[in-house]
Short mmCIF file of C-alpha atoms in Angstrom, two decimals:
data_model
loop_
_atom_site.label_atom_id
_atom_site.label_comp_id
_atom_site.label_asym_id
_atom_site.label_seq_id
_atom_site.Cartn_x
_atom_site.Cartn_y
_atom_site.Cartn_z
CA MET A 190 -28.30 28.80 -7.84
CA THR A 191 -25.17 26.67 -7.91
CA PHE A 192 -23.25 29.29 -6.01
CA TYR A 193 -26.07 29.63 -3.54
CA ILE A 194 -26.02 25.93 -2.67
CA MET A 195 -22.26 25.90 -2.61
CA GLY A 196 -22.18 28.86 -0.29
CA GLN A 197 -24.44 27.04 2.12
CA LEU A 198 -22.28 23.99 2.00
CA ILE A 199 -19.10 25.86 2.54
CA GLU A 200 -20.75 27.56 5.51
CA HIS A 201 -21.84 24.14 6.74
CA PHE A 202 -18.31 22.83 6.30
CA SER A 203 -16.66 25.78 7.92
CA ASN A 204 -18.73 25.14 11.04
CA GLN A 205 -17.46 21.57 11.13
CA ARG A 206 -13.91 22.50 10.26
CA PRO A 207 -12.66 19.41 8.41
CA TYR A 208 -8.90 19.11 8.58
CA LEU A 209 -8.68 18.14 4.92
CA ASP A 210 -9.51 20.67 2.26
CA PRO A 211 -12.42 19.00 0.51
CA SER A 212 -12.03 21.47 -2.43
CA SER A 213 -15.03 23.46 -3.65
CA GLY A 214 -15.09 21.72 -7.02
CA SER A 215 -15.13 18.31 -5.35
CA ILE A 216 -18.16 19.31 -3.25
CA LEU A 217 -19.98 20.73 -6.24
CA ILE A 218 -19.56 17.71 -8.43
CA GLN A 219 -20.86 15.49 -5.63
CA LEU A 220 -23.99 17.63 -5.55
CA LEU A 221 -24.33 17.30 -9.28
CA LEU A 222 -23.96 13.54 -9.04
CA ALA A 223 -26.17 13.36 -5.96
CA GLY A 224 -29.46 13.48 -7.82
CA LEU A 225 -28.34 10.98 -10.39
CA LEU A 226 -26.74 8.46 -8.04
CA GLY A 227 -29.35 8.81 -5.31
CA ALA A 228 -32.04 8.03 -7.87
CA GLY A 229 -30.01 5.05 -9.03
CA ILE A 230 -29.76 3.65 -5.51
CA LEU A 231 -33.48 4.12 -4.89
CA LEU A 232 -34.32 2.40 -8.16
CA ARG A 233 -32.00 -0.45 -7.31
CA THR A 234 -33.53 -0.81 -3.84
CA TYR A 235 -37.07 -0.93 -5.23
CA TRP A 236 -36.04 -3.25 -8.02
CA SER A 237 -34.49 -5.69 -5.57
CA ARG A 238 -37.63 -5.50 -3.42
CA ILE A 239 -39.73 -6.30 -6.47
CA LEU A 240 -37.44 -9.21 -7.33
CA LYS A 241 -37.70 -10.44 -3.75
CA LEU A 242 -41.47 -10.37 -4.01
CA PHE A 243 -41.13 -12.87 -6.79
CA GLY A 244 -38.53 -14.87 -4.89
CA ARG A 245 -35.71 -13.91 -7.21
CA GLY A 246 -33.89 -11.47 -4.98
CA LYS A 247 -30.13 -11.70 -4.69
CA GLN A 248 -28.23 -11.63 -1.45
CA ASP A 249 -26.83 -8.22 -0.59
CA GLN A 250 -23.79 -7.49 -2.63
CA THR A 251 -20.59 -8.49 -0.90
CA ASP A 252 -18.64 -5.51 0.23
CA ASP A 253 -15.60 -7.08 1.76
CA GLY A 254 -13.42 -4.87 -0.37
CA GLU A 255 -11.69 -7.65 -2.19
CA ASP A 256 -12.33 -8.11 -5.82
CA GLU A 257 -13.09 -11.65 -6.92
CA MET B 1174 7.58 13.77 33.14
CA GLY B 1175 8.70 10.20 32.62
CA LYS B 1176 8.75 10.71 28.88
CA MET B 1177 12.35 9.89 28.24
CA ASN B 1178 12.96 8.23 24.92
CA SER B 1179 9.61 9.28 23.52
CA GLN B 1180 9.07 10.85 20.17
CA VAL B 1181 6.06 12.00 18.15
CA HIS B 1182 5.84 10.01 14.92
CA PRO B 1183 7.18 12.27 12.13
CA ALA B 1184 4.25 11.43 9.79
CA SER B 1185 1.55 12.07 12.38
CA PHE B 1186 0.74 15.76 12.49
CA ARG B 1187 -2.04 16.65 10.04
CA ASP B 1188 -5.09 15.51 11.94
CA PRO B 1189 -5.79 17.47 15.17
CA SER B 1190 -7.77 14.48 16.53
CA GLY B 1191 -4.60 12.85 17.83
CA PHE B 1192 -1.20 11.54 16.86
CA LEU B 1193 1.18 8.60 17.11
CA PHE B 1194 4.22 8.57 19.33
CA HIS B 1195 6.95 6.11 20.18
CA ARG B 1196 8.07 5.55 23.73
CA LYS B 1197 10.63 2.94 24.68
CA GLU B 1198 10.16 1.39 21.26
CA VAL B 1199 6.40 0.97 21.74
CA LEU B 1200 3.99 2.75 19.41
CA TYR B 1201 1.09 4.60 21.03
CA ARG B 1202 -1.71 6.78 19.71
CA GLN B 1203 -2.83 9.77 21.73
CA VAL B 1204 -6.51 10.64 21.20
CA ASN B 1205 -7.23 14.30 21.89
CA HIS B 1206 -10.24 15.72 23.72
CA SER B 1207 -11.39 17.25 20.44
CA TYR B 1208 -12.05 13.69 19.17
CA GLN B 1209 -13.89 12.39 22.25
CA LYS B 1210 -17.37 12.48 20.70
CA GLU B 1211 -16.23 10.62 17.58
CA TYR B 1212 -14.24 8.08 19.56
CA GLU B 1213 -17.22 7.32 21.77
CA LEU B 1214 -19.50 6.89 18.75
CA LEU B 1215 -16.97 4.60 17.07
CA ASN B 1216 -17.32 2.30 20.07
CA SER B 1217 -20.99 2.76 20.99
CA SER B 1218 -22.22 2.33 17.40
CA GLY B 1219 -20.52 -1.06 17.20
CA LEU B 1220 -18.50 0.09 14.18
CA TYR B 1221 -15.14 -0.48 15.87
CA VAL B 1222 -15.96 -4.05 16.88
CA GLU B 1223 -17.48 -4.84 13.49
CA LEU B 1224 -14.47 -3.56 11.52
CA VAL B 1225 -11.91 -5.17 13.83
CA ASP B 1226 -13.74 -8.51 13.71
CA LYS B 1227 -13.71 -8.40 9.93
CA GLY B 1228 -9.98 -7.66 9.96
CA TRP B 1229 -10.56 -4.31 8.23
CA LEU B 1230 -9.27 -2.08 11.05
CA VAL B 1231 -6.30 -2.61 13.36
CA ARG B 1232 -7.24 -3.52 16.91
CA HIS B 1233 -6.05 -1.35 19.77
CA SER B 1234 -6.16 -1.44 23.53
CA GLU B 1235 -6.72 1.56 25.77
CA VAL B 1236 -3.67 1.84 28.01
CA ASP B 1237 -2.83 3.65 31.19
CA VAL B 1238 0.23 5.43 29.93
CA GLU B 1239 1.12 9.06 30.41
CA PRO B 1240 0.02 10.99 27.31
CA GLU B 1241 2.65 12.67 25.22
CA LEU B 1242 0.75 15.98 25.36
CA PRO B 1243 -1.36 15.72 28.54
CA ALA B 1244 -3.14 19.07 28.08
CA LEU B 1245 -4.83 17.80 24.91
CA ALA B 1246 -5.22 14.16 25.84
CA TYR B 1247 -8.42 12.20 26.13
CA LYS B 1248 -7.01 8.67 25.88
CA VAL B 1249 -3.88 6.78 24.95
CA LEU B 1250 -4.21 3.71 22.72
CA ARG B 1251 -1.75 0.99 21.90
CA PRO B 1252 -2.48 -0.21 18.36
CA GLU B 1253 -1.55 -3.61 17.02
CA LEU B 1254 1.33 -3.30 14.60
CA VAL B 1255 1.57 -4.46 11.03
CA GLU B 1256 4.71 -6.38 10.20
CA PHE B 1257 6.00 -4.15 7.43
CA ILE B 1258 4.94 -0.63 6.41
CA SER B 1259 4.55 -0.35 2.63
CA TYR B 1260 3.47 2.52 0.41
CA PRO B 1261 1.11 2.74 -2.57
CA TYR B 1262 3.97 3.38 -5.01
CA GLU B 1263 5.27 -0.05 -3.98
CA TRP B 1264 1.98 -1.85 -4.57
CA SER B 1265 1.00 -3.80 -7.65
CA PHE B 1266 -2.22 -2.99 -9.49
CA SER B 1267 -4.39 -5.44 -7.56
CA GLN B 1268 -2.95 -4.36 -4.23
CA LEU B 1269 -3.92 -0.76 -4.89
CA LYS B 1270 -7.30 -1.92 -6.19
CA ASP B 1271 -7.97 -4.03 -3.10
CA ALA B 1272 -6.90 -1.16 -0.86
CA ALA B 1273 -9.33 1.13 -2.71
CA LEU B 1274 -12.22 -1.33 -2.45
CA ARG B 1275 -11.47 -1.91 1.22
CA THR B 1276 -11.59 1.85 1.85
CA LEU B 1277 -14.99 2.10 0.16
CA ALA B 1278 -16.31 -0.95 2.01
CA ILE B 1279 -15.25 0.63 5.30
CA GLN B 1280 -16.97 3.88 4.32
CA LYS B 1281 -20.18 1.93 3.58
CA ARG B 1282 -20.08 0.27 7.00
CA ALA B 1283 -19.31 3.61 8.61
CA LEU B 1284 -22.35 5.28 7.00
CA LYS B 1285 -24.58 2.49 8.24
CA ASN B 1286 -23.31 3.27 11.75
CA GLY B 1287 -23.73 7.02 11.59
CA MET B 1288 -20.12 7.77 10.81
CA SER B 1289 -18.08 8.66 7.74
CA LEU B 1290 -14.41 8.52 6.74
CA LYS B 1291 -12.96 12.00 7.05
CA ASP B 1292 -9.91 10.98 5.07
CA ALA B 1293 -9.27 8.37 2.40
CA SER B 1294 -5.51 8.33 2.23
CA ALA B 1295 -3.87 5.31 0.65
CA TYR B 1296 -1.20 5.65 3.34
CA ASN B 1297 -3.82 4.74 5.95
CA ILE B 1298 -4.09 1.28 4.42
CA GLN B 1299 -1.47 -1.38 5.05
CA PHE B 1300 -1.24 -5.06 4.16
CA ARG B 1301 -1.55 -7.54 7.00
CA ASP B 1302 -1.78 -11.26 6.31
CA ALA B 1303 -1.96 -10.40 2.60
CA ARG B 1304 -5.14 -8.33 3.14
CA PRO B 1305 -5.63 -4.56 3.26
CA VAL B 1306 -6.35 -3.09 6.70
CA LEU B 1307 -7.05 0.47 7.87
CA ILE B 1308 -4.45 1.54 10.40
CA ASP B 1309 -5.81 4.99 11.32
CA THR B 1310 -8.36 4.58 14.09
CA LEU B 1311 -9.06 8.33 14.07
CA SER B 1312 -10.25 8.41 10.45
CA PHE B 1313 -13.94 8.46 11.35
CA GLU B 1314 -16.16 11.48 11.94
CA VAL B 1315 -19.80 11.76 12.91
CA TYR B 1316 -21.91 11.62 9.76
CA HIS B 1317 -24.24 14.59 9.32
CA PRO B 1318 -27.01 13.83 6.83
CA GLY B 1319 -26.82 16.23 3.94
CA LYS B 1320 -23.07 16.50 4.00
CA PRO B 1321 -21.07 15.41 0.95
CA TRP B 1322 -18.03 13.17 1.41
CA VAL B 1323 -15.19 15.33 2.64
CA ALA B 1324 -12.61 12.76 1.52
CA TYR B 1325 -13.98 12.36 -2.02
CA ARG B 1326 -11.21 14.42 -3.60
CA GLN B 1327 -8.56 12.53 -1.67
CA PHE B 1328 -10.04 9.16 -2.58
CA CYS B 1329 -10.04 10.05 -6.29
CA GLN B 1330 -6.43 11.29 -6.14
CA HIS B 1331 -5.02 8.46 -4.03
CA PHE B 1332 -6.87 5.54 -5.56
CA LEU B 1333 -9.06 6.13 -8.60
CA ALA B 1334 -6.64 8.26 -10.63
CA PRO B 1335 -3.62 5.94 -10.29
CA LEU B 1336 -5.75 2.83 -10.88
CA ALA B 1337 -7.33 4.35 -13.99
CA LEU B 1338 -3.91 5.37 -15.32
CA MET B 1339 -2.46 1.92 -14.59
CA ALA B 1340 -5.36 0.13 -16.24
CA SER B 1341 -5.93 2.46 -19.20
CA ARG B 1342 -2.52 3.96 -19.96
CA ASP B 1343 0.50 2.26 -18.39
CA VAL B 1344 0.94 0.29 -15.21
CA ARG B 1345 4.14 2.17 -14.38
CA LEU B 1346 2.22 5.40 -13.87
CA ASN B 1347 1.59 4.45 -10.24
CA GLN B 1348 5.11 5.79 -9.78
CA LEU B 1349 3.56 9.27 -9.98
CA LEU B 1350 2.47 8.63 -6.40
CA ARG B 1351 6.11 8.92 -5.41
CA VAL B 1352 6.13 12.48 -6.72
CA TYR B 1353 2.59 13.51 -5.73
CA MET B 1354 2.28 12.36 -2.17
CA ASP B 1355 -1.32 13.53 -1.81
CA GLY B 1356 -2.32 11.52 -4.83
CA ILE B 1357 -2.24 12.28 -8.54
CA PRO B 1358 -3.77 15.70 -9.30
CA LEU B 1359 -6.98 15.09 -11.21
CA ASP B 1360 -6.20 17.59 -13.95
CA LEU B 1361 -2.98 15.70 -14.62
CA ALA B 1362 -4.76 12.34 -14.55
CA SER B 1363 -7.39 13.72 -16.91
CA ARG B 1364 -4.73 14.85 -19.40
CA LEU B 1365 -2.83 11.57 -19.25
CA LEU B 1366 -5.81 9.25 -19.59
CA PRO B 1367 -6.78 8.10 -23.10
CA GLY B 1368 -9.76 9.90 -24.67
CA ARG B 1369 -11.79 6.69 -24.62
CA THR B 1370 -12.00 6.91 -20.81
CA ARG B 1371 -14.44 9.81 -21.31
CA LEU B 1372 -16.92 7.23 -22.56
CA ASN B 1373 -16.75 5.41 -19.23
CA PHE B 1374 -19.38 7.01 -16.98
CA GLY B 1375 -17.38 6.54 -13.78
CA LEU B 1376 -14.08 7.84 -15.12
CA SER B 1377 -15.76 10.59 -17.07
CA THR B 1378 -17.45 11.96 -13.93
CA HIS B 1379 -15.08 11.12 -11.06
CA ILE B 1380 -11.94 12.15 -12.94
CA HIS B 1381 -12.55 14.24 -16.07
CA LEU B 1382 -15.57 16.24 -14.93
CA HIS B 1383 -14.24 16.35 -11.38
CA ALA B 1384 -10.99 17.87 -12.65
CA SER B 1385 -12.80 20.53 -14.64
CA PHE B 1386 -15.03 21.38 -11.65
CA GLN B 1387 -11.93 21.78 -9.54
CA SER B 1388 -10.32 24.19 -11.95
CA LYS B 1389 -13.53 26.17 -12.53
CA HIS B 1390 -14.42 26.51 -8.87
CA ALA B 1391 -10.97 26.63 -7.35
CA SER B 1392 -11.49 29.94 -5.59
CA SER B 1393 -15.25 29.93 -5.01
CA GLY B 1394 -16.08 30.74 -1.44
CA ALA B 1395 -19.53 32.32 -1.33
CA ASN B 1396 -21.30 32.54 1.98
CA GLY B 1397 -24.78 31.36 2.75
CA SER B 1398 -26.83 31.50 5.87
CA ARG B 1399 -29.37 28.67 5.83
CA GLU B 1400 -28.74 25.00 6.48
CA SER B 1401 -28.57 23.20 3.19
CA ALA B 1402 -30.14 19.87 2.43
CA GLY B 1403 -26.96 19.16 0.40
CA MET B 1404 -26.50 15.48 -0.32
CA SER B 1405 -28.93 12.89 0.99
CA GLN B 1406 -27.62 9.66 2.48
CA PRO B 1407 -28.92 7.56 -0.45
CA ALA B 1408 -27.10 9.94 -2.79
CA LEU B 1409 -23.89 9.60 -0.79
CA GLU B 1410 -24.29 5.82 -0.79
CA GLY B 1411 -24.85 6.07 -4.53
CA LEU B 1412 -21.59 7.97 -4.87
CA ILE B 1413 -19.70 5.30 -2.93
CA GLU B 1414 -21.34 2.55 -4.99
CA SER B 1415 -20.46 4.38 -8.19
CA LEU B 1416 -16.81 4.57 -7.12
CA ARG B 1417 -16.87 0.89 -6.16
CA SER B 1418 -18.34 -0.02 -9.50
CA VAL B 1419 -15.84 1.92 -11.59
CA ILE B 1420 -12.89 0.56 -9.59
CA HIS B 1421 -14.25 -2.98 -9.74
CA GLY B 1422 -14.35 -2.63 -13.52
CA LEU B 1423 -10.71 -1.53 -13.88
CA ARG B 1424 -8.49 -4.43 -15.00
CA TRP B 1425 -4.85 -4.85 -15.79
CA LYS B 1426 -3.15 -7.85 -17.29
CA PRO B 1427 0.47 -7.76 -18.36
CA LYS B 1428 1.03 -7.89 -22.10
CA GLY B 1429 3.62 -10.09 -23.72
CA THR B 1430 3.79 -12.68 -20.95
CA GLU B 1431 1.90 -15.90 -20.69
CA TRP B 1432 -0.04 -15.15 -17.55
CA GLY B 1433 -0.26 -18.68 -16.28
CA ASP B 1434 3.35 -19.78 -16.57
CA TYR B 1435 5.14 -16.53 -16.11
CA TYR B 1436 7.67 -18.05 -13.75
CA ALA B 1437 8.40 -21.00 -15.99
CA GLU B 1438 9.26 -18.64 -18.82
CA THR B 1439 11.60 -16.43 -16.86
CA SER B 1440 13.36 -19.23 -15.03
CA GLY B 1441 13.73 -21.59 -17.92
CA HIS B 1442 17.51 -21.57 -17.62
CA TYR B 1443 17.38 -23.77 -14.52
CA SER B 1444 17.00 -27.51 -14.85
CA ASP B 1445 14.47 -29.09 -12.52
CA ALA B 1446 17.28 -30.67 -10.55
CA ALA B 1447 19.11 -27.35 -10.19
CA SER B 1448 15.95 -25.59 -9.10
CA ARG B 1449 15.20 -28.29 -6.52
CA HIS B 1450 18.76 -28.23 -5.24
CA LYS B 1451 18.68 -24.45 -4.93
CA MET B 1452 15.47 -24.68 -2.89
CA GLU B 1453 16.97 -27.34 -0.61
CA ILE B 1454 20.05 -25.25 0.09
CA ILE B 1455 17.98 -22.17 0.87
CA GLU B 1456 15.67 -24.13 3.17
CA ALA B 1457 18.66 -25.62 5.00
CA PHE B 1458 20.17 -22.15 5.48
CA LEU B 1459 16.86 -20.81 6.82
CA ASP B 1460 16.49 -23.73 9.22
CA GLN B 1461 20.03 -23.12 10.41
CA ILE B 1462 19.54 -19.42 11.25
CA ALA B 1463 15.79 -19.43 12.15
CA PRO B 1464 15.15 -15.77 11.22
CA HIS B 1465 12.13 -13.75 12.40
CA SER B 1466 11.87 -11.61 9.27
CA ALA B 1467 13.03 -11.84 5.67
CA TRP B 1468 13.35 -9.73 2.55
CA ASP B 1469 13.67 -11.43 -0.81
CA LEU B 1470 15.27 -8.90 -3.15
CA GLY B 1471 14.60 -9.60 -6.82
CA ALA B 1472 11.98 -12.15 -5.84
CA ASN B 1473 10.29 -12.50 -9.24
CA THR B 1474 6.99 -14.27 -8.53
CA GLY B 1475 8.16 -15.40 -5.11
CA LEU B 1476 9.09 -19.05 -5.69
CA PHE B 1477 11.99 -18.87 -3.22
CA SER B 1478 10.33 -16.26 -0.99
CA ARG B 1479 7.92 -19.01 -0.09
CA ALA B 1480 10.76 -21.07 1.38
CA ALA B 1481 10.76 -18.40 4.10
CA SER B 1482 7.04 -17.57 4.32
CA ARG B 1483 6.11 -21.27 4.50
CA ARG B 1484 8.23 -21.45 7.64
CA GLY B 1485 6.09 -18.76 9.24
CA ILE B 1486 8.72 -16.08 8.66
CA PRO B 1487 7.13 -12.73 7.71
CA THR B 1488 8.64 -12.15 4.29
CA VAL B 1489 8.61 -9.21 1.91
CA ALA B 1490 9.19 -10.18 -1.73
CA PHE B 1491 10.47 -7.24 -3.76
CA ASP B 1492 10.72 -7.18 -7.52
CA ILE B 1493 11.12 -4.49 -10.15
CA ASP B 1494 8.62 -6.13 -12.52
CA PRO B 1495 5.00 -5.07 -11.83
CA ALA B 1496 3.78 -8.17 -13.67
CA ALA B 1497 5.74 -10.54 -11.43
CA VAL B 1498 4.59 -8.73 -8.29
CA GLU B 1499 1.00 -8.77 -9.50
CA GLN B 1500 1.11 -12.50 -10.04
CA ASP B 1501 2.84 -13.05 -6.71
CA TYR B 1502 0.16 -11.03 -4.89
CA LEU B 1503 -2.71 -12.82 -6.62
CA ALA B 1504 -1.12 -16.15 -5.67
CA CYS B 1505 -0.78 -15.00 -2.05
CA LYS B 1506 -4.47 -14.13 -2.01
CA ALA B 1507 -5.55 -17.36 -3.64
CA ASN B 1508 -3.40 -19.54 -1.39
CA LYS B 1509 -3.92 -17.46 1.75
CA ASP B 1510 -0.16 -17.12 2.06
CA THR B 1511 -0.40 -14.77 4.99
CA ASN B 1512 3.30 -14.37 5.71
CA LEU B 1513 4.22 -13.01 2.31
CA LEU B 1514 3.98 -9.41 1.08
CA PRO B 1515 5.01 -8.87 -2.56
CA LEU B 1516 6.05 -5.30 -3.44
CA VAL B 1517 7.34 -3.42 -6.47
CA LEU B 1518 10.82 -2.00 -5.96
CA ASP B 1519 13.63 -0.84 -8.22
CA LEU B 1520 16.73 -1.75 -6.22
CA THR B 1521 18.87 0.58 -8.29
CA ASN B 1522 16.69 3.45 -7.03
CA PRO B 1523 14.89 2.19 -3.93
CA SER B 1524 12.01 4.06 -2.31
CA PRO B 1525 13.32 7.34 -0.85
CA ALA B 1526 12.27 9.18 2.30
CA ILE B 1527 9.60 11.65 1.18
CA GLY B 1528 7.05 14.12 2.48
CA TRP B 1529 7.33 16.93 4.96
CA ASN B 1530 10.86 17.33 6.28
CA ASN B 1531 11.69 14.14 4.34
CA HIS B 1532 10.24 12.21 7.26
CA GLU B 1533 6.68 11.21 6.40
CA ARG B 1534 7.36 8.11 4.33
CA MET B 1535 10.36 5.98 5.11
CA SER B 1536 13.05 5.04 2.66
CA LEU B 1537 13.64 1.35 2.11
CA LEU B 1538 16.69 1.26 4.35
CA GLU B 1539 14.87 3.14 7.13
CA ARG B 1540 12.64 0.06 7.26
CA ALA B 1541 15.72 -2.18 7.65
CA PRO B 1542 17.37 -4.21 9.02
CA VAL B 1543 15.63 -7.55 8.69
CA ASP B 1544 16.97 -10.82 10.02
CA VAL B 1545 17.77 -12.28 6.61
CA VAL B 1546 18.08 -10.92 3.09
CA LEU B 1547 17.73 -13.29 0.14
CA ALA B 1548 19.57 -12.12 -2.98
CA LEU B 1549 19.04 -14.91 -5.48
CA ALA B 1550 19.91 -14.58 -9.17
CA LEU B 1551 20.25 -10.88 -8.50
CA ILE B 1552 23.86 -9.84 -8.22
CA HIS B 1553 24.67 -9.94 -11.94
CA HIS B 1554 21.80 -7.56 -12.63
CA LEU B 1555 23.17 -5.04 -10.14
CA ALA B 1556 26.89 -5.52 -10.82
CA ILE B 1557 26.85 -5.93 -14.60
CA ALA B 1558 23.62 -4.45 -15.93
CA ASN B 1559 23.81 -1.53 -13.49
CA ASN B 1560 27.61 -1.20 -13.00
CA VAL B 1561 27.49 -1.24 -9.17
CA PRO B 1562 30.91 -2.31 -7.81
CA LEU B 1563 30.79 -5.49 -5.72
CA SER B 1564 32.02 -3.77 -2.55
CA ARG B 1565 29.16 -1.27 -2.78
CA LEU B 1566 26.72 -4.14 -3.11
CA ALA B 1567 28.20 -5.70 0.04
CA ASP B 1568 27.82 -2.38 1.86
CA PHE B 1569 24.16 -2.15 0.79
CA PHE B 1570 23.34 -5.70 1.91
CA ARG B 1571 25.12 -5.03 5.22
CA GLN B 1572 22.63 -2.23 5.91
CA ALA B 1573 19.64 -4.29 4.82
CA GLY B 1574 19.96 -7.28 7.13
CA ARG B 1575 21.94 -9.38 9.54
CA TRP B 1576 22.08 -12.59 7.52
CA LEU B 1577 22.55 -12.76 3.78
CA VAL B 1578 21.71 -15.68 1.51
CA ILE B 1579 23.28 -14.68 -1.78
CA GLU B 1580 23.75 -16.46 -5.09
CA PHE B 1581 26.89 -15.74 -7.06
CA VAL B 1582 26.29 -15.98 -10.80
CA PRO B 1583 29.62 -16.14 -12.67
CA LYS B 1584 30.40 -14.76 -16.11
CA GLU B 1585 30.20 -18.15 -17.78
CA ASP B 1586 26.52 -18.42 -16.76
CA SER B 1587 24.19 -18.05 -19.73
CA GLN B 1588 22.25 -15.24 -18.07
CA VAL B 1589 25.41 -13.19 -17.55
CA GLN B 1590 26.43 -13.92 -21.14
CA VAL B 1591 23.12 -12.39 -22.23
CA LEU B 1592 23.92 -9.25 -20.23
CA LEU B 1593 27.43 -9.05 -21.68
CA ALA B 1594 26.40 -9.82 -25.25
CA SER B 1595 25.52 -6.24 -26.06
CA ARG B 1596 28.28 -4.45 -24.18
CA GLU B 1597 31.99 -4.39 -23.49
CA ASP B 1598 33.14 -6.48 -20.54
CA ILE B 1599 34.47 -3.79 -18.22
CA PHE B 1600 34.18 -6.00 -15.15
CA PRO B 1601 37.56 -7.70 -14.60
CA ASP B 1602 36.82 -8.07 -10.87
CA TYR B 1603 33.53 -9.88 -11.43
CA THR B 1604 34.81 -13.34 -10.49
CA GLN B 1605 33.97 -15.68 -7.67
CA GLN B 1606 37.23 -14.70 -5.93
CA GLY B 1607 36.54 -11.00 -6.53
CA PHE B 1608 33.07 -11.46 -5.09
CA GLU B 1609 34.37 -13.13 -1.93
CA ASP B 1610 37.10 -10.51 -1.53
CA ALA B 1611 34.52 -7.71 -1.82
CA PHE B 1612 32.10 -9.21 0.70
CA LYS B 1613 34.56 -10.43 3.34
CA PRO B 1614 35.21 -7.00 4.91
CA TYR B 1615 31.48 -6.76 5.63
CA PHE B 1616 30.40 -10.36 6.16
CA ASP B 1617 31.61 -13.62 7.66
CA VAL B 1618 30.97 -16.46 5.25
CA HIS B 1619 29.33 -19.35 7.14
CA SER B 1620 28.70 -21.61 4.21
CA SER B 1621 29.00 -21.81 0.43
CA VAL B 1622 27.37 -24.52 -1.67
CA PRO B 1623 27.61 -24.90 -5.47
CA ILE B 1624 24.23 -25.49 -7.14
CA ILE B 1625 24.29 -28.68 -9.20
CA ASP B 1626 23.91 -28.39 -13.00
CA THR B 1627 25.00 -24.74 -12.84
CA ALA B 1628 28.14 -22.66 -12.34
CA ARG B 1629 26.41 -20.79 -9.53
CA THR B 1630 27.13 -20.84 -5.79
CA LEU B 1631 24.90 -20.07 -2.83
CA TYR B 1632 26.46 -18.38 0.20
CA LEU B 1633 25.25 -17.96 3.74
CA MET B 1634 26.87 -14.90 5.27
CA GLU B 1635 26.47 -13.00 8.53
CA ARG B 1636 27.26 -9.35 8.80
CA ARG B 1637 30.27 -8.48 10.93
CA ASN B 1638 30.09 -6.60 14.23
CA PHE B 1639 26.38 -7.31 14.67
#
């Protein structure tokens, strides 16, 4: 199954011809993490919506790339 | 062809989307036809304007200049320049961390605009006004939903691995970036990191597990035929957020130094009056020569570098001590000292020219000359602790800059006594007269002023035959 998905992705990539080698292992681990992290983001989104409902929502996280 | 005096930039050859070239000392970027779609989306999506307005991407103007390779050319751009090109092996911990966070923040904005970074090289980030900025306008590709991040491996090698090693093992390990120009191989990072980092979810996945996936699937190349759903956009955003979170959590504080008064500890051998007098002399010299650029070599936390940067002179403050450079950088950020760039540099082995054909990353001296070099409380470290003859020091400074503000520290000075305490004095020529004799073939001495309360002297010199 893993190889099947990877094969598709490599096919997908080879059509787009990235100039960097993304490395097969680096694609695969992203797929492994995808489920986990995608679920995390969804949860966070819903949680912040729930908080907003109760007027306790935070502003969007700053993402100016500078820590502190 | 009207292309006299033009030259393709030696570091600009990997990406087929375009390249940099110099013509008549102006830097241009040719955008190739193959990048037209991406370039148009960068503009039409609003991403370019948004990033430039935030100061995250260098601005460029489209110019009517003959392309360097007309057959491939779509447009020619003239990018705004950064004052000084620096490299990740010269950055302190927080500089590399800020560059990493800036890269991720740019990737987040790109995804929101239907684009994605196709590379995440630390060399695409430079420091301008003490803040990290992306200098490669051609780094963006059209985002195709379902596609994983093509630059994930590169990001982990260029940013996450060195930061994790600096924070969790030893801050000096960023020097591995000098050897591994495409970032620290993840299997190496995984072996060098302490075992406890496997308990950190981010490091355990993005480095340790990532490394083992790379070795297990190094040669996998199966073919498929159907379009794959792959990685959803929320999942990709989750990946970016996970990287942001792990990098945000990495900290480094120097051990064995009182963080707050680092400078006071290391400069305790000056009286207040001597320190003030030294500052006054340096400021008078700078006002006299009105330089447009400065390097402070052996700058410590940048006390005297600020004499230059406060005058609006773009100044690079080099020091060998990562702790001093870290504190200097954090102070620059806090005080918005936009003319100062602190960097880590070992003057006894300055940054070499590296990369393909030895031309991708410039050596220190390839980035010279500057208008003025400050060499304060430095010469005894080079001449006595490192055995460099005085005439060789003069020759080095001659290559580095036109003007030289240099402090001679004689043997009777307590700091030199410390250096000589543990070794034989094999430096009969290390005297004030010997110093002047060694520098006079290379420099004209314009001024020399003894610093009160010390045996030290400050010189203002100008290199000969400029």
